Coordinates of C-alpha atoms in Angstrom, one line a residue:
X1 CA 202.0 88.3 209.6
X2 CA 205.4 87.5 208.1
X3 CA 206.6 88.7 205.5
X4 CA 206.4 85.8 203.1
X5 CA 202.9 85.0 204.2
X6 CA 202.2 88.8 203.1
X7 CA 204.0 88.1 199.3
X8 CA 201.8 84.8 199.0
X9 CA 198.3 86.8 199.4
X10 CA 199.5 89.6 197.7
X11 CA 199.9 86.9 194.5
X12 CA 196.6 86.2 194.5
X13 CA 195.3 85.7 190.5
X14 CA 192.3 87.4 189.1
X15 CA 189.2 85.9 189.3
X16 CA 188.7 84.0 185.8
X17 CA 186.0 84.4 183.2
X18 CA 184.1 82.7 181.9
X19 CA 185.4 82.0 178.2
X20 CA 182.3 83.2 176.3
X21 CA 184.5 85.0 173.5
X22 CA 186.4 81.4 172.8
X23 CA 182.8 79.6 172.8
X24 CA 181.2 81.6 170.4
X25 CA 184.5 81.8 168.2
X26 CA 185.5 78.2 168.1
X27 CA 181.3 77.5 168.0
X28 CA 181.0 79.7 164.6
X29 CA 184.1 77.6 163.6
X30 CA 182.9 74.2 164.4
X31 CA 179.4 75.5 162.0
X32 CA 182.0 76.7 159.4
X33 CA 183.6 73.3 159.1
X34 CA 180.5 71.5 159.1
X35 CA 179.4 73.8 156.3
X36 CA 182.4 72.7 153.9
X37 CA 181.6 69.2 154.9
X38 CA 177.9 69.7 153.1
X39 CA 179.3 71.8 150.1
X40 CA 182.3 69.8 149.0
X41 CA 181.9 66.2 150.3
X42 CA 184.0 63.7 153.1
X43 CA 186.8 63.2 151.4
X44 CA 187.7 67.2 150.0
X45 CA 186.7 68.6 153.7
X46 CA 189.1 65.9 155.7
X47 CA 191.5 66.7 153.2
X48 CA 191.3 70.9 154.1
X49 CA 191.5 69.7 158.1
X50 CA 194.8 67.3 157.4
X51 CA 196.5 70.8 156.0
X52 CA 195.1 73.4 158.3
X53 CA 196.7 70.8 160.9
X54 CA 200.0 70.9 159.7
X55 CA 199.8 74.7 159.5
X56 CA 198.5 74.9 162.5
X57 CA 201.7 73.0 163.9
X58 CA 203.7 75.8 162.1
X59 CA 201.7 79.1 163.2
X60 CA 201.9 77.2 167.1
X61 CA 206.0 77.2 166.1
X62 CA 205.5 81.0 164.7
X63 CA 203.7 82.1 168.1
X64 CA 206.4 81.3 170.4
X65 CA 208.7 82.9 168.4
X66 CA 206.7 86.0 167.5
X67 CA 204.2 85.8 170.7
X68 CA 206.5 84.7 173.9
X69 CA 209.8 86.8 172.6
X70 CA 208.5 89.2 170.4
X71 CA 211.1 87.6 167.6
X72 CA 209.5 88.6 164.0
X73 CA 210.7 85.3 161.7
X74 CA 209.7 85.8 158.1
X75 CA 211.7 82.8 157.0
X76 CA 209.2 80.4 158.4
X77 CA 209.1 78.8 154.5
X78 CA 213.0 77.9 154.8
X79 CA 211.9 75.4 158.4
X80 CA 209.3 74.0 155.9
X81 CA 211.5 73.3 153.4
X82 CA 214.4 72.1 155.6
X83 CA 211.3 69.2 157.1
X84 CA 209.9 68.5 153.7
X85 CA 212.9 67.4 152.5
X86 CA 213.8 65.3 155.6
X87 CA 210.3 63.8 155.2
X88 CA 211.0 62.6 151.5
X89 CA 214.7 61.3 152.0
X90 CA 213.7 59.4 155.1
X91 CA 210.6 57.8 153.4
X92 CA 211.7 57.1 149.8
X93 CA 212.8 53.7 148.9
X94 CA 216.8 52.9 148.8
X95 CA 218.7 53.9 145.8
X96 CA 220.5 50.6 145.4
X97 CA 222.2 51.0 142.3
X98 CA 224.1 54.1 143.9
X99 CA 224.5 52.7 147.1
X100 CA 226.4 49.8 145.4
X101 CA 228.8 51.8 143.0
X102 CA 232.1 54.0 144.3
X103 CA 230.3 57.2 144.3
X104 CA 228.9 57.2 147.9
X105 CA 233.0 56.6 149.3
X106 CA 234.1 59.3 147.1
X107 CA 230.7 61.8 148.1
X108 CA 231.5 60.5 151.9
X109 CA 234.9 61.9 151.2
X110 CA 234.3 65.0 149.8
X111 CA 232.3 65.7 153.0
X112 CA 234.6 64.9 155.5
X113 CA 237.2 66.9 153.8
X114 CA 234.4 70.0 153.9
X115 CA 234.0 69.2 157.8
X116 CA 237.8 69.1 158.1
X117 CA 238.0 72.5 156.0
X118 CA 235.0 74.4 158.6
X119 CA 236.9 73.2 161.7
X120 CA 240.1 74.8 160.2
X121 CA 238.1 77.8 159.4
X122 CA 236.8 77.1 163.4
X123 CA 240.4 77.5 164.2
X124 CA 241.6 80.5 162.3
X125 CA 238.9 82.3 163.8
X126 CA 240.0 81.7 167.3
X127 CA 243.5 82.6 166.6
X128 CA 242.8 86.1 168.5
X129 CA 243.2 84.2 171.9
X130 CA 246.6 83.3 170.7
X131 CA 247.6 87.1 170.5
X132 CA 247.4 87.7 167.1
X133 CA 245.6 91.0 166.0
X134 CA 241.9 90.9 165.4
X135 CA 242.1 92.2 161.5
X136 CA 244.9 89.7 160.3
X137 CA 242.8 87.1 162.2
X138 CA 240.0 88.1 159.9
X139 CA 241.5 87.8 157.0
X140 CA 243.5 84.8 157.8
X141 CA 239.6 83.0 158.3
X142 CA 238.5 84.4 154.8
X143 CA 241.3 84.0 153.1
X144 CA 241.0 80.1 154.0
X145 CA 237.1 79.9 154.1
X146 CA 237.5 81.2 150.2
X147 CA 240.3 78.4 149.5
X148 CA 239.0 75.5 151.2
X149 CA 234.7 76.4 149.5
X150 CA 236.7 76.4 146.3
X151 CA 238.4 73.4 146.5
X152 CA 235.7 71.3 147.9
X153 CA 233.2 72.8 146.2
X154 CA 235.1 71.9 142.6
X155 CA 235.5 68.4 144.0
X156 CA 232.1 67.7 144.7
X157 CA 230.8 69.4 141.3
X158 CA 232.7 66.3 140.3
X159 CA 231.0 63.5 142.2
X160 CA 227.4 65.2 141.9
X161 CA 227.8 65.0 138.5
X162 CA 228.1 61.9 138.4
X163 CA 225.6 61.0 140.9
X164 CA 223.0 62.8 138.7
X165 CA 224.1 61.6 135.2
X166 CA 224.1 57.8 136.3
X167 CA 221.5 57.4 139.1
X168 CA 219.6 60.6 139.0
X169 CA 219.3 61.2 142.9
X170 CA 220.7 59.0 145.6
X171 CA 217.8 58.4 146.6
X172 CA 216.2 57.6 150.6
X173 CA 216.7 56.1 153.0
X174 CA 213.8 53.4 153.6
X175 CA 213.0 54.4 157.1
X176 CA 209.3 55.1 158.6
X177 CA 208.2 58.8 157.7
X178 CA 207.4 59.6 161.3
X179 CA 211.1 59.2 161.6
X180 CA 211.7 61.4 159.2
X181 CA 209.6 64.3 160.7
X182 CA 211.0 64.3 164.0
X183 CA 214.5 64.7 162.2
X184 CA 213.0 67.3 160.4
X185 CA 212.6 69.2 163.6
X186 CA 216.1 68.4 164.4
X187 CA 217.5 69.4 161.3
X188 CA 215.5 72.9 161.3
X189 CA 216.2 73.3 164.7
X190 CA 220.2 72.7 164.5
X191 CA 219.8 75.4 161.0
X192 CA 217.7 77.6 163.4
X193 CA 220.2 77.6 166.0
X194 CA 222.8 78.6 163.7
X195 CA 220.9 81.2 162.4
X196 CA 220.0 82.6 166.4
X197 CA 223.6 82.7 167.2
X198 CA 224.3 85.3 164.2
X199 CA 221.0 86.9 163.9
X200 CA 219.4 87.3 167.0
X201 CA 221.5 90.5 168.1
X202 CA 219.6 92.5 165.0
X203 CA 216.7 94.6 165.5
X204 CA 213.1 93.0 165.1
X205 CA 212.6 94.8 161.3
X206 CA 216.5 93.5 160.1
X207 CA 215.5 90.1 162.0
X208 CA 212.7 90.0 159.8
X209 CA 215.1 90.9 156.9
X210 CA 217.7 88.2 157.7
X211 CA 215.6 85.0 158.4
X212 CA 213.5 86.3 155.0
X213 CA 216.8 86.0 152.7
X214 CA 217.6 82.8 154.8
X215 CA 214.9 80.9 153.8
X216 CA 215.5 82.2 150.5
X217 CA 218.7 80.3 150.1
X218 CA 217.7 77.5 151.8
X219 CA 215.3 76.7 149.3
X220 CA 217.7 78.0 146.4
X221 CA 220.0 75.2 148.0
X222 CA 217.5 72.3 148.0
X223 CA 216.4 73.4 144.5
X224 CA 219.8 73.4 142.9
X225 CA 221.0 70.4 144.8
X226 CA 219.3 67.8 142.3
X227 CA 222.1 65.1 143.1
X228 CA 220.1 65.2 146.7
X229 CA 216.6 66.3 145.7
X230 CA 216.0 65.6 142.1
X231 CA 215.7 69.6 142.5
X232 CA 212.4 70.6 139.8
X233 CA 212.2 67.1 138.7
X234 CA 210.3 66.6 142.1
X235 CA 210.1 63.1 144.1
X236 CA 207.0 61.3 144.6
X237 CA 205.0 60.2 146.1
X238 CA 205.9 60.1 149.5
X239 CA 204.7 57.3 152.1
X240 CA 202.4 58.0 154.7
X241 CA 202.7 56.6 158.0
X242 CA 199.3 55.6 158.3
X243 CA 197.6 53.7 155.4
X244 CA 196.8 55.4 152.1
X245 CA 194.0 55.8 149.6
X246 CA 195.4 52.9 147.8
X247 CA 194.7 50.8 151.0
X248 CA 191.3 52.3 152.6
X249 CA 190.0 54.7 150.7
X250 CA 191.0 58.6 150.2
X251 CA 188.5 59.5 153.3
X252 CA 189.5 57.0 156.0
X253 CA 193.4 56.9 155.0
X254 CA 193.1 60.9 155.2
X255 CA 190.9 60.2 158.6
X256 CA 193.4 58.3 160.0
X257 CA 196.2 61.2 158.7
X258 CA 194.1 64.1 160.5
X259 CA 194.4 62.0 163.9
X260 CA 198.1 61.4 163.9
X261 CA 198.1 65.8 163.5
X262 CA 195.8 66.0 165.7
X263 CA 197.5 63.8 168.6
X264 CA 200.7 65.5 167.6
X265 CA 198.8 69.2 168.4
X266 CA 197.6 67.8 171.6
X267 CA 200.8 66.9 173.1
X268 CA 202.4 70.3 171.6
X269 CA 199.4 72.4 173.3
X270 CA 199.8 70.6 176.4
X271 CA 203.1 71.5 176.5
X272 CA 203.7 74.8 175.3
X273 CA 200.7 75.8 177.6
X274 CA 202.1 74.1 181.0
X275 CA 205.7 75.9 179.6
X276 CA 203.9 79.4 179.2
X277 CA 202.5 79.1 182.7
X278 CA 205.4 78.2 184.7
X279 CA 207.9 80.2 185.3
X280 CA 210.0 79.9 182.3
X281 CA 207.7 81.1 180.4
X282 CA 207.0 84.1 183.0
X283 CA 210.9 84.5 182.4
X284 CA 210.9 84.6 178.7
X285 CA 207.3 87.1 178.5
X286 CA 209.6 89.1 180.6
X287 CA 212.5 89.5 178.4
X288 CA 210.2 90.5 175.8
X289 CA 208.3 93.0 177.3
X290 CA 211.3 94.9 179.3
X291 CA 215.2 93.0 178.5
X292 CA 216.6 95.9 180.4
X293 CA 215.1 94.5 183.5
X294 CA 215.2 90.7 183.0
X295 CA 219.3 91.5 182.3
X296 CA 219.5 93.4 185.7
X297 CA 217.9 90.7 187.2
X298 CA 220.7 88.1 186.3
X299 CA 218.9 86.1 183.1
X300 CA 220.6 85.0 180.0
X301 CA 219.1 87.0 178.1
X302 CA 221.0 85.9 174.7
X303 CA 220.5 81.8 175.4
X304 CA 217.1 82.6 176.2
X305 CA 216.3 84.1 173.0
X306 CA 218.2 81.7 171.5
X307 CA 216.4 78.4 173.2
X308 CA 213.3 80.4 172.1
X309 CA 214.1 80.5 168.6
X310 CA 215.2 77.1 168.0
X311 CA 212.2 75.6 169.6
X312 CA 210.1 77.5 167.5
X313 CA 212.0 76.2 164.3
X314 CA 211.3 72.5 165.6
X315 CA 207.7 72.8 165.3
X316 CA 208.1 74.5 162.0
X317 CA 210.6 71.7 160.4
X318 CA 207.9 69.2 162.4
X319 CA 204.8 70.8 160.8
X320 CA 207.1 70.9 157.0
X321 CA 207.2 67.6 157.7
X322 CA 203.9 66.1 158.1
X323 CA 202.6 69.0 155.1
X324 CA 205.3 67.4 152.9
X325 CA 204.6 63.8 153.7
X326 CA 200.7 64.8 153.3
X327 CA 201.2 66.5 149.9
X328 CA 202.8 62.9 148.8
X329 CA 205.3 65.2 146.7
X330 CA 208.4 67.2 147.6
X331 CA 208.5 69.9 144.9
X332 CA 211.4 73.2 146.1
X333 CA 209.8 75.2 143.9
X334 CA 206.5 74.3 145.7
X335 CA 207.8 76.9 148.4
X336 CA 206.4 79.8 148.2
X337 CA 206.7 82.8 150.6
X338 CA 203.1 83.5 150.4
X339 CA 201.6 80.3 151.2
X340 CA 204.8 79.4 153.8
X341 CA 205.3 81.9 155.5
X342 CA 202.5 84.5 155.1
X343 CA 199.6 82.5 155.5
X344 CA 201.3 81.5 158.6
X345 CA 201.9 85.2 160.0
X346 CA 197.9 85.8 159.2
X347 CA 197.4 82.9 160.7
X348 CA 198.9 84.2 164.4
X349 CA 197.7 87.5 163.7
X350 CA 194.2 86.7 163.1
X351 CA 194.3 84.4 166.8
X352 CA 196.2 86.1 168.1
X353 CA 200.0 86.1 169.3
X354 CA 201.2 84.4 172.5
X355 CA 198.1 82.6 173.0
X356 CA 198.2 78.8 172.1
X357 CA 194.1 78.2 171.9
X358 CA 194.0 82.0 169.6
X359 CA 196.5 80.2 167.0
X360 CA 194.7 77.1 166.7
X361 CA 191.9 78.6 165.8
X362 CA 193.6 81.2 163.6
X363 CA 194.9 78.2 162.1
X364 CA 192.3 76.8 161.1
X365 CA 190.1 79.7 160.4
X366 CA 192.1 81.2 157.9
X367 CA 193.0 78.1 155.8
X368 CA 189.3 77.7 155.8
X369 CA 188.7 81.2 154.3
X370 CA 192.0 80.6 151.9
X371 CA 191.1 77.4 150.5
X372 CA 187.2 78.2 150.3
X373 CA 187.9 81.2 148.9
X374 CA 188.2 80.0 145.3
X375 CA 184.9 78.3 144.9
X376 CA 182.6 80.9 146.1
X377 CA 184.9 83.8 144.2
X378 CA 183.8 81.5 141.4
X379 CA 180.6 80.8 142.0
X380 CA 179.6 84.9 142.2
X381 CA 181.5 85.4 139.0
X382 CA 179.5 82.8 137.3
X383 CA 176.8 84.0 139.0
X384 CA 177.3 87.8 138.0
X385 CA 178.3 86.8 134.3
X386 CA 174.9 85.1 134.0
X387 CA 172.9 88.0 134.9
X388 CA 175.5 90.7 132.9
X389 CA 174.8 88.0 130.0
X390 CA 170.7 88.3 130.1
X391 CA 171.0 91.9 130.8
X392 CA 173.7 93.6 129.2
X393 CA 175.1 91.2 126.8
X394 CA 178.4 90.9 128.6
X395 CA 181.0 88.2 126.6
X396 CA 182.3 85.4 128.9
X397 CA 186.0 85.8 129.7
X398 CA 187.9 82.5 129.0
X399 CA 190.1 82.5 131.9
X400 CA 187.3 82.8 135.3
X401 CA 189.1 80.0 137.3
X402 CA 192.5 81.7 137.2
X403 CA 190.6 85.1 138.4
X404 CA 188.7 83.3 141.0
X405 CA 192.2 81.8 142.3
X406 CA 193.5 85.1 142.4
X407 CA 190.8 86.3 144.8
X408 CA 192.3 84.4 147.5
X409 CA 194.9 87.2 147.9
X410 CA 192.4 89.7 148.0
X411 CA 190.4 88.2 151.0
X412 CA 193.0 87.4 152.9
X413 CA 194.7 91.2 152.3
X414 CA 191.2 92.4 153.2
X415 CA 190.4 89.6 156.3
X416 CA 194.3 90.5 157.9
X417 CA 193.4 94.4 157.1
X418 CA 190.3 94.7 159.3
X419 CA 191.9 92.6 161.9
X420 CA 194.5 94.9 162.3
X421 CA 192.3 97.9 161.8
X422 CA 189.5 96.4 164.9
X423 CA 191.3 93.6 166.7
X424 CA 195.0 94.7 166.5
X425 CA 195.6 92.0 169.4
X426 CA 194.1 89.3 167.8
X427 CA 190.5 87.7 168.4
X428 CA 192.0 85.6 171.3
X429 CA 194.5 87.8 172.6
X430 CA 197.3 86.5 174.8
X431 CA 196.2 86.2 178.5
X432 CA 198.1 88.4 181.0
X433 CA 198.0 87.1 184.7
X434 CA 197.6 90.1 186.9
X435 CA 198.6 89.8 190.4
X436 CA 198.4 92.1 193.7

């Protein structure tokens, strides 16, 4: 027998199970759902799916990252952010009365000069391959970085002010909101890579650190920024791109909204699975799990990581963008690093990290348990108060649907805390192909 004949049986696959774990789990969840359907109507159940959806885009974005290259991104609310707001200044109508005036020549000009002013900076940085020592290289590139940000940053004080004492916001673009979302991706994406390139060398805990305070400004931007986002004035309401409640109703419009997500998860499962089991994804599983030996094996491991990262930031600025579109508002103080990025890492955690059909149900699991949450907290307060009433004479407390919010902390703390206590893997754990 040759010797290639030999490596061919050797790679021979285990024998596959049957998936009785994944039938009884997604079986419980398909009863769950049906469950919400009977307690809180058509129309308040579709509404729970369309989100859990969109999260479900961003925890699938969030378990590449985290799953295939053991990358810990706690900024996932900045990529939400970043498609949110290319949802809403795709979709909105035209600002005409801006568009007509001198402000958008003298805002176009401001730009260029900032894009003339970063290539300089571009340059002075490079100045080392010229011969020049590395420390006054540095301070040549600060020393103009800090002149140039001040002098275009004073100049287009002066045309935003403007913008926002005359017309308020300039406004969208007119353009379909599906548009919008897959620039969304792009624009995450292009942040994300920027981000990789500087960040990526850190260690997983000040990786975690980094993209954290990065999505921190990013929203700080787009909430100060109200010139280009009407900043806590908020826009709305955003178009769909399938027809509202105005149209057809709020369950069939939101019908119709939960099968564009749904078609959009399809074709990203598809993919990310088929990726996962060729051999790039064999590649990137084994960066992650030993980069000494994928390096002296001859792979990139930097551009890997890198390609990684961004393409996990894609479905993140994607899955920002349908939520945003969804939500029909685009609020930056709507951001929150609890419901954006959080819910997100539960979300993985409870599936279950590097495996695709684990973070869909994750996805949708938890959102159930966070958005059912309130109601039933309610319901056995009520229910409690009524009994402490006939019994004990308890008072009411004024303020029960504020504490029965509050308890959606709690059970997610407690749901993520026995996870990781009996299931530290997940309850669909990522699927390891053993050969030999």
């Amino acid at each position: 027998m040759s010797p290639q004949d030999k490596h061919r049986e050797d790679l021979v696959a285990a024998p596959s199970r049957f998936p009785l774990r994944e039938l009884v789990l997604f079986v419980a969840l398909l009863a769950a759902i049906l469950a919400v359907y009977l307690a809180m109507g058509a129309a308040y159940s579709t509404r729970m799916l369309v989100e859990a959806s969109c999260y479900a885009i961003l925890a699938l974005g969030l378990t590449i990252q985290w799953g295939y290259a053991g990358q810990f991104n706690a900024g996932v609310m900045g990529f939400v952010a970043l498609g949110g707001y290319s949802a809403m200044a795709f979709s909105m109508p035209v600002n005409a009365d801006f568009w007509e005036s001198e402000l958008p020549g003298q805002l176009g000009m401001v730009l260029l000069v900032g894009l003339g002013g970063l290539l300089v900076v571009v340059g002075a940085s490079r100045l080392h391959h010229l011969g020049l020592p590395r420390r006054l290289r540095t301070a040549i590139t600060v020393l103009l970085a800090l002149v140039l940000y001040l002098l275009v940053a004073s100049r287009l004080g002066v045309v935003t002010d403007q913008i926002e004492s005359q017309f308020g916001y300039i406004g969208g673009l007119g353009l379909p909101p599906w548009l919008g979302w897959i620039v969304g991706g792009a624009l995450a994406g292009i942040v994300g890579y920027f981000i990789g390139k500087v960040c990526l060398g850190l260690r997983s805990d000040y990786l975690a650190i980094a993209t954290l305070g990065i999505a921190e400004i990013i929203k700080a931007v787009l909430k100060n920024a109200d010139w280009l986002t009407r900043g806590t004035a908020t826009v709305s309401p955003l178009p769909w791109p399938v027809p509202g409640p105005a149209e057809v109703g709020f369950t069939l419009a939101r019908a119709l909204y939960l099968s564009v997500t749904a078609a959009m998860i399809a074709v990203i499962f598809f993919l990310l699975t088929r990726a996962y089991q060729a051999p790039w994804g064999r590649m990137i599983r084994a960066i992650r799990d030993n980069e000494v030996a994928a390096s002296a094996m001859g792979k990139d491991i930097n551009r890997r990581r890198l390609e990684i990262f961004v393409l996990g930031c894609i479905l993140m600025g994607v899955g920002g963008a349908a939520l945003g579109s969804f939500n029909g508002i685009f609020d930056p103080q709507g951001y929150l690093p609890l419901n954006h990025t959080f819910l997100v890492l539960v979300m993985v955690i409870l599936g279950g990290p590097g495996n695709n059909l684990g973070t869909l149900f994750g996805a949708v699991a938890v959102y159930i348990i966070w958005v059912m949450s309130e109601p039933l907290a309610l319901n056995v307060m009520q229910l409690a108060l009524s009994v402490g009433e006939g019994a004990f004479g308890w008072d009411a407390p004024g303020n029960l649907d504020s504490r029965a919010l509050q308890a959606r902390v709690f059970v997610i703390g407690l749901l993520i805390t026995l996870v990781l206590r009996f299931a530290p893997q997940g309850l669909l754990p990522e699927k390891v192909r053993h050969h030999g």
